[in-house]
Amino acid sequence: MEYVLIIISAVFVNNIVLAQFLGICPFLGVSNKIETALGMGGAVTFVMTIAAIVTYLIMYFVLIPLNIGYMQTVAYILIIAALVQMVEIILKKVSPSLYQALGVFLPLITTNCAILGVAILLVQKEFNLLESVVFAISNAIGFALALVIFAGIRESLDLVDLPKGMKGAPIALVTAGILALAFMGFAGIV
């Protein structure tokens, strides 16, 4: 039951983007098309899950035993950067079209504060390794869900005749705010 609560909380109630405001840059930048949003969601899911495992192991088997826990953020950034490079190489070989579609936003995963935030939250919440993996995957799914829903709404908004002052970023921010309010409706679940 504890794992179900972690999943529901991470995906809906405490959504990493809409409730905790982490990962806003790729959320706004890659949400123009559903296909690109799905690709970014998949890349973030992969990187966040692997990063959670590796950072957990580094924290509890290297940093804490050596009494250098204060190096946590630096170590996590280096780990995430290496993982993103690995994902970039794999995407370039496996799916060149997705690699081209993600463009500059793929390297932005390196500085995606959602991935770093989840890695730090794992330590703060004192999760074990399995709980950490479930938490990371759930947050990644929540990120991807919010991204895909937002991309779908933005694609629909392209078909609507909006006032000139609301086109582009203004309507995107208003839509993101309304989407965040919609996800707040899940707050009573957990």
PDB file of C-alpha atoms in Angstrom:
ATOM      1  CA  MET A   1       0.000   0.000   0.000  1.00  0.00           C
ATOM      2  CA  GLU A   2       2.931   2.325   0.713  1.00  0.00           C
ATOM      3  CA  TYR A   3       4.105   2.036  -2.886  1.00  0.00           C
ATOM      4  CA  VAL A   4       0.644   2.865  -4.210  1.00  0.00           C
ATOM      5  CA  LEU A   5       0.630   6.029  -2.092  1.00  0.00           C
ATOM      6  CA  ILE A   6       4.061   6.976  -3.423  1.00  0.00           C
ATOM      7  CA  ILE A   7       2.866   6.481  -7.007  1.00  0.00           C
ATOM      8  CA  ILE A   8      -0.420   8.404  -6.651  1.00  0.00           C
ATOM      9  CA  SER A   9       1.264  11.180  -4.706  1.00  0.00           C
ATOM     10  CA  ALA A  10       4.121  11.613  -7.182  1.00  0.00           C
ATOM     11  CA  VAL A  11       2.036  11.401 -10.360  1.00  0.00           C
ATOM     12  CA  PHE A  12      -1.034  13.412  -9.384  1.00  0.00           C
ATOM     13  CA  VAL A  13      -0.915  15.139  -6.001  1.00  0.00           C
ATOM     14  CA  ASN A  14       2.672  16.398  -5.807  1.00  0.00           C
ATOM     15  CA  ASN A  15       3.364  16.486  -9.535  1.00  0.00           C
ATOM     16  CA  ILE A  16       6.976  17.520  -9.985  1.00  0.00           C
ATOM     17  CA  VAL A  17       6.101  20.198 -12.568  1.00  0.00           C
ATOM     18  CA  LEU A  18       2.644  21.400 -11.610  1.00  0.00           C
ATOM     19  CA  ALA A  19       2.884  21.316  -7.814  1.00  0.00           C
ATOM     20  CA  GLN A  20       6.612  21.618  -7.105  1.00  0.00           C
ATOM     21  CA  PHE A  21       7.524  23.747 -10.150  1.00  0.00           C
ATOM     22  CA  LEU A  22      10.627  21.731 -11.046  1.00  0.00           C
ATOM     23  CA  GLY A  23      11.414  21.124 -14.703  1.00  0.00           C
ATOM     24  CA  ILE A  24       9.562  24.150 -16.028  1.00  0.00           C
ATOM     25  CA  CYS A  25      12.115  24.878 -18.786  1.00  0.00           C
ATOM     26  CA  PRO A  26      11.552  21.646 -20.751  1.00  0.00           C
ATOM     27  CA  PHE A  27       7.868  21.723 -19.784  1.00  0.00           C
ATOM     28  CA  LEU A  28       7.377  25.009 -21.620  1.00  0.00           C
ATOM     29  CA  GLY A  29      10.012  24.435 -24.291  1.00  0.00           C
ATOM     30  CA  VAL A  30       9.157  20.959 -25.597  1.00  0.00           C
ATOM     31  CA  SER A  31       5.394  21.098 -25.300  1.00  0.00           C
ATOM     32  CA  ASN A  32       4.540  22.336 -28.794  1.00  0.00           C
ATOM     33  CA  LYS A  33       3.882  18.850 -30.233  1.00  0.00           C
ATOM     34  CA  ILE A  34       2.646  15.665 -28.579  1.00  0.00           C
ATOM     35  CA  GLU A  35       5.261  13.562 -30.378  1.00  0.00           C
ATOM     36  CA  THR A  36       8.104  15.680 -29.025  1.00  0.00           C
ATOM     37  CA  ALA A  37       6.527  15.718 -25.569  1.00  0.00           C
ATOM     38  CA  LEU A  38       6.330  11.911 -25.567  1.00  0.00           C
ATOM     39  CA  GLY A  39       9.984  11.691 -26.569  1.00  0.00           C
ATOM     40  CA  MET A  40      11.063  14.106 -23.865  1.00  0.00           C
ATOM     41  CA  GLY A  41       8.898  12.279 -21.334  1.00  0.00           C
ATOM     42  CA  GLY A  42      10.549   8.994 -22.268  1.00  0.00           C
ATOM     43  CA  ALA A  43      14.040  10.477 -22.078  1.00  0.00           C
ATOM     44  CA  VAL A  44      13.312  12.086 -18.699  1.00  0.00           C
ATOM     45  CA  THR A  45      11.806   8.822 -17.415  1.00  0.00           C
ATOM     46  CA  PHE A  46      14.893   6.880 -18.393  1.00  0.00           C
ATOM     47  CA  VAL A  47      17.366   9.435 -17.031  1.00  0.00           C
ATOM     48  CA  MET A  48      15.406  10.059 -13.817  1.00  0.00           C
ATOM     49  CA  THR A  49      15.107   6.340 -13.029  1.00  0.00           C
ATOM     50  CA  ILE A  50      18.756   5.564 -13.698  1.00  0.00           C
ATOM     51  CA  ALA A  51      19.835   8.750 -11.901  1.00  0.00           C
ATOM     52  CA  ALA A  52      17.802   7.778  -8.837  1.00  0.00           C
ATOM     53  CA  ILE A  53      19.477   4.383  -8.642  1.00  0.00           C
ATOM     54  CA  VAL A  54      23.003   5.675  -9.239  1.00  0.00           C
ATOM     55  CA  THR A  55      22.690   8.703  -6.960  1.00  0.00           C
ATOM     56  CA  TYR A  56      21.202   6.555  -4.181  1.00  0.00           C
ATOM     57  CA  LEU A  57      24.120   4.140  -4.414  1.00  0.00           C
ATOM     58  CA  ILE A  58      26.684   6.959  -4.576  1.00  0.00           C
ATOM     59  CA  MET A  59      25.144   8.709  -1.582  1.00  0.00           C
ATOM     60  CA  TYR A  60      24.899   5.699   0.709  1.00  0.00           C
ATOM     61  CA  PHE A  61      27.987   3.776  -0.387  1.00  0.00           C
ATOM     62  CA  VAL A  62      30.445   6.567  -1.191  1.00  0.00           C
ATOM     63  CA  LEU A  63      29.523  10.011   0.130  1.00  0.00           C
ATOM     64  CA  ILE A  64      28.183   9.051   3.565  1.00  0.00           C
ATOM     65  CA  PRO A  65      30.913   6.463   4.391  1.00  0.00           C
ATOM     66  CA  LEU A  66      33.594   8.999   3.402  1.00  0.00           C
ATOM     67  CA  ASN A  67      31.828  11.772   5.386  1.00  0.00           C
ATOM     68  CA  ILE A  68      31.549  13.971   2.302  1.00  0.00           C
ATOM     69  CA  GLY A  69      27.777  14.246   2.119  1.00  0.00           C
ATOM     70  CA  TYR A  70      28.208  17.953   1.435  1.00  0.00           C
ATOM     71  CA  MET A  71      29.412  16.963  -2.073  1.00  0.00           C
ATOM     72  CA  GLN A  72      25.962  15.541  -2.849  1.00  0.00           C
ATOM     73  CA  THR A  73      24.836  18.228  -5.289  1.00  0.00           C
ATOM     74  CA  VAL A  74      28.113  18.299  -7.235  1.00  0.00           C
ATOM     75  CA  ALA A  75      28.211  14.501  -7.483  1.00  0.00           C
ATOM     76  CA  TYR A  76      24.567  14.359  -8.571  1.00  0.00           C
ATOM     77  CA  ILE A  77      25.078  16.971 -11.297  1.00  0.00           C
ATOM     78  CA  LEU A  78      28.046  15.029 -12.692  1.00  0.00           C
ATOM     79  CA  ILE A  79      26.095  11.756 -12.649  1.00  0.00           C
ATOM     80  CA  ILE A  80      23.071  13.314 -14.370  1.00  0.00           C
ATOM     81  CA  ALA A  81      25.283  14.969 -17.007  1.00  0.00           C
ATOM     82  CA  ALA A  82      26.923  11.623 -17.814  1.00  0.00           C
ATOM     83  CA  LEU A  83      23.544   9.884 -18.051  1.00  0.00           C
ATOM     84  CA  VAL A  84      22.187  12.547 -20.394  1.00  0.00           C
ATOM     85  CA  GLN A  85      25.195  12.116 -22.656  1.00  0.00           C
ATOM     86  CA  MET A  86      24.465   8.390 -22.747  1.00  0.00           C
ATOM     87  CA  VAL A  87      20.801   9.005 -23.643  1.00  0.00           C
ATOM     88  CA  GLU A  88      21.834  11.472 -26.329  1.00  0.00           C
ATOM     89  CA  ILE A  89      24.165   8.910 -27.946  1.00  0.00           C
ATOM     90  CA  ILE A  90      21.498   6.189 -27.797  1.00  0.00           C
ATOM     91  CA  LEU A  91      18.788   8.455 -29.287  1.00  0.00           C
ATOM     92  CA  LYS A  92      21.106   9.563 -32.069  1.00  0.00           C
ATOM     93  CA  LYS A  93      21.622   5.908 -33.065  1.00  0.00           C
ATOM     94  CA  VAL A  94      18.125   4.503 -32.391  1.00  0.00           C
ATOM     95  CA  SER A  95      15.818   7.377 -33.354  1.00  0.00           C
ATOM     96  CA  PRO A  96      17.470  10.183 -35.355  1.00  0.00           C
ATOM     97  CA  SER A  97      14.094  11.857 -35.988  1.00  0.00           C
ATOM     98  CA  LEU A  98      13.349  12.074 -32.252  1.00  0.00           C
ATOM     99  CA  TYR A  99      16.914  13.254 -31.666  1.00  0.00           C
ATOM    100  CA  GLN A 100      16.360  16.057 -34.211  1.00  0.00           C
ATOM    101  CA  ALA A 101      12.918  16.882 -32.795  1.00  0.00           C
ATOM    102  CA  LEU A 102      14.251  17.281 -29.259  1.00  0.00           C
ATOM    103  CA  GLY A 103      17.085  19.445 -30.552  1.00  0.00           C
ATOM    104  CA  VAL A 104      18.533  21.727 -27.916  1.00  0.00           C
ATOM    105  CA  PHE A 105      16.154  20.465 -25.241  1.00  0.00           C
ATOM    106  CA  LEU A 106      17.882  17.101 -24.912  1.00  0.00           C
ATOM    107  CA  PRO A 107      21.026  18.672 -23.438  1.00  0.00           C
ATOM    108  CA  LEU A 108      18.696  20.686 -21.190  1.00  0.00           C
ATOM    109  CA  ILE A 109      17.898  17.452 -19.352  1.00  0.00           C
ATOM    110  CA  THR A 110      21.396  17.859 -17.909  1.00  0.00           C
ATOM    111  CA  THR A 111      20.253  20.950 -16.078  1.00  0.00           C
ATOM    112  CA  ASN A 112      16.652  19.799 -15.612  1.00  0.00           C
ATOM    113  CA  CYS A 113      16.027  20.628 -12.005  1.00  0.00           C
ATOM    114  CA  ALA A 114      13.292  17.960 -11.857  1.00  0.00           C
ATOM    115  CA  ILE A 115      15.880  15.198 -12.152  1.00  0.00           C
ATOM    116  CA  LEU A 116      18.227  16.792  -9.635  1.00  0.00           C
ATOM    117  CA  GLY A 117      15.278  17.626  -7.374  1.00  0.00           C
ATOM    118  CA  VAL A 118      14.026  14.033  -7.334  1.00  0.00           C
ATOM    119  CA  ALA A 119      17.534  12.747  -6.550  1.00  0.00           C
ATOM    120  CA  ILE A 120      17.797  15.144  -3.606  1.00  0.00           C
ATOM    121  CA  LEU A 121      14.232  14.412  -2.427  1.00  0.00           C
ATOM    122  CA  LEU A 122      15.080  10.709  -2.218  1.00  0.00           C
ATOM    123  CA  VAL A 123      17.691  11.442   0.417  1.00  0.00           C
ATOM    124  CA  GLN A 124      15.488  13.920   2.282  1.00  0.00           C
ATOM    125  CA  LYS A 125      12.590  11.469   2.423  1.00  0.00           C
ATOM    126  CA  GLU A 126      14.952   8.670   3.549  1.00  0.00           C
ATOM    127  CA  PHE A 127      13.589   6.180   1.034  1.00  0.00           C
ATOM    128  CA  ASN A 128      15.193   2.779   0.604  1.00  0.00           C
ATOM    129  CA  LEU A 129      16.400   1.740  -2.860  1.00  0.00           C
ATOM    130  CA  LEU A 130      13.102   0.193  -4.014  1.00  0.00           C
ATOM    131  CA  GLU A 131      11.062   3.139  -2.737  1.00  0.00           C
ATOM    132  CA  SER A 132      13.546   5.452  -4.471  1.00  0.00           C
ATOM    133  CA  VAL A 133      13.064   3.688  -7.796  1.00  0.00           C
ATOM    134  CA  VAL A 134       9.267   3.742  -7.451  1.00  0.00           C
ATOM    135  CA  PHE A 135       9.372   7.426  -6.473  1.00  0.00           C
ATOM    136  CA  ALA A 136      11.639   8.327  -9.412  1.00  0.00           C
ATOM    137  CA  ILE A 137       9.581   6.403 -11.969  1.00  0.00           C
ATOM    138  CA  SER A 138       6.360   7.898 -10.584  1.00  0.00           C
ATOM    139  CA  ASN A 139       7.733  11.432 -10.749  1.00  0.00           C
ATOM    140  CA  ALA A 140       8.942  10.810 -14.292  1.00  0.00           C
ATOM    141  CA  ILE A 141       5.505   9.507 -15.278  1.00  0.00           C
ATOM    142  CA  GLY A 142       3.926  12.552 -13.645  1.00  0.00           C
ATOM    143  CA  PHE A 143       6.310  14.811 -15.563  1.00  0.00           C
ATOM    144  CA  ALA A 144       5.548  13.013 -18.835  1.00  0.00           C
ATOM    145  CA  LEU A 145       1.797  13.066 -18.169  1.00  0.00           C
ATOM    146  CA  ALA A 146       1.766  16.797 -17.488  1.00  0.00           C
ATOM    147  CA  LEU A 147       3.977  17.407 -20.524  1.00  0.00           C
ATOM    148  CA  VAL A 148       1.803  15.368 -22.899  1.00  0.00           C
ATOM    149  CA  ILE A 149      -1.465  16.886 -21.628  1.00  0.00           C
ATOM    150  CA  PHE A 150       0.024  20.354 -21.943  1.00  0.00           C
ATOM    151  CA  ALA A 151       1.302  19.594 -25.467  1.00  0.00           C
ATOM    152  CA  GLY A 152      -2.154  18.379 -26.493  1.00  0.00           C
ATOM    153  CA  ILE A 153      -3.742  21.548 -25.197  1.00  0.00           C
ATOM    154  CA  ARG A 154      -1.133  23.699 -26.945  1.00  0.00           C
ATOM    155  CA  GLU A 155      -1.721  21.878 -30.237  1.00  0.00           C
ATOM    156  CA  SER A 156      -5.441  22.606 -29.890  1.00  0.00           C
ATOM    157  CA  LEU A 157      -4.743  26.246 -29.060  1.00  0.00           C
ATOM    158  CA  ASP A 158      -2.887  26.625 -32.357  1.00  0.00           C
ATOM    159  CA  LEU A 159      -6.234  26.102 -34.096  1.00  0.00           C
ATOM    160  CA  VAL A 160      -7.995  28.809 -32.083  1.00  0.00           C
ATOM    161  CA  ASP A 161      -8.101  32.469 -33.060  1.00  0.00           C
ATOM    162  CA  LEU A 162      -6.515  34.179 -30.058  1.00  0.00           C
ATOM    163  CA  PRO A 163      -5.970  37.886 -29.488  1.00  0.00           C
ATOM    164  CA  LYS A 164      -2.503  38.951 -30.663  1.00  0.00           C
ATOM    165  CA  GLY A 165      -1.331  39.687 -27.117  1.00  0.00           C
ATOM    166  CA  MET A 166      -2.211  36.180 -25.905  1.00  0.00           C
ATOM    167  CA  LYS A 167      -0.441  34.170 -28.631  1.00  0.00           C
ATOM    168  CA  GLY A 168       2.657  32.171 -27.742  1.00  0.00           C
ATOM    169  CA  ALA A 169       4.055  32.361 -24.231  1.00  0.00           C
ATOM    170  CA  PRO A 170       1.158  34.239 -22.542  1.00  0.00           C
ATOM    171  CA  ILE A 171      -1.475  31.630 -23.401  1.00  0.00           C
ATOM    172  CA  ALA A 172       1.001  28.854 -22.595  1.00  0.00           C
ATOM    173  CA  LEU A 173       1.544  30.240 -19.097  1.00  0.00           C
ATOM    174  CA  VAL A 174      -2.184  30.743 -18.508  1.00  0.00           C
ATOM    175  CA  THR A 175      -2.818  27.184 -19.694  1.00  0.00           C
ATOM    176  CA  ALA A 176      -0.063  25.818 -17.445  1.00  0.00           C
ATOM    177  CA  GLY A 177      -1.641  27.618 -14.493  1.00  0.00           C
ATOM    178  CA  ILE A 178      -5.081  26.171 -15.228  1.00  0.00           C
ATOM    179  CA  LEU A 179      -3.540  22.707 -15.631  1.00  0.00           C
ATOM    180  CA  ALA A 180      -1.809  23.111 -12.258  1.00  0.00           C
ATOM    181  CA  LEU A 181      -5.144  24.061 -10.696  1.00  0.00           C
ATOM    182  CA  ALA A 182      -6.730  20.966 -12.237  1.00  0.00           C
ATOM    183  CA  PHE A 183      -4.054  18.753 -10.708  1.00  0.00           C
ATOM    184  CA  MET A 184      -4.634  20.417  -7.318  1.00  0.00           C
ATOM    185  CA  GLY A 185      -8.016  18.695  -7.353  1.00  0.00           C
ATOM    186  CA  PHE A 186      -6.193  15.441  -6.601  1.00  0.00           C
ATOM    187  CA  ALA A 187      -4.873  16.834  -3.298  1.00  0.00           C
ATOM    188  CA  GLY A 188      -7.579  15.168  -1.232  1.00  0.00           C
ATOM    189  CA  ILE A 189      -6.675  11.671  -2.449  1.00  0.00           C
ATOM    190  CA  VAL A 190      -3.484  11.208  -0.440  1.00  0.00           C
TER     191      VAL A 190
END
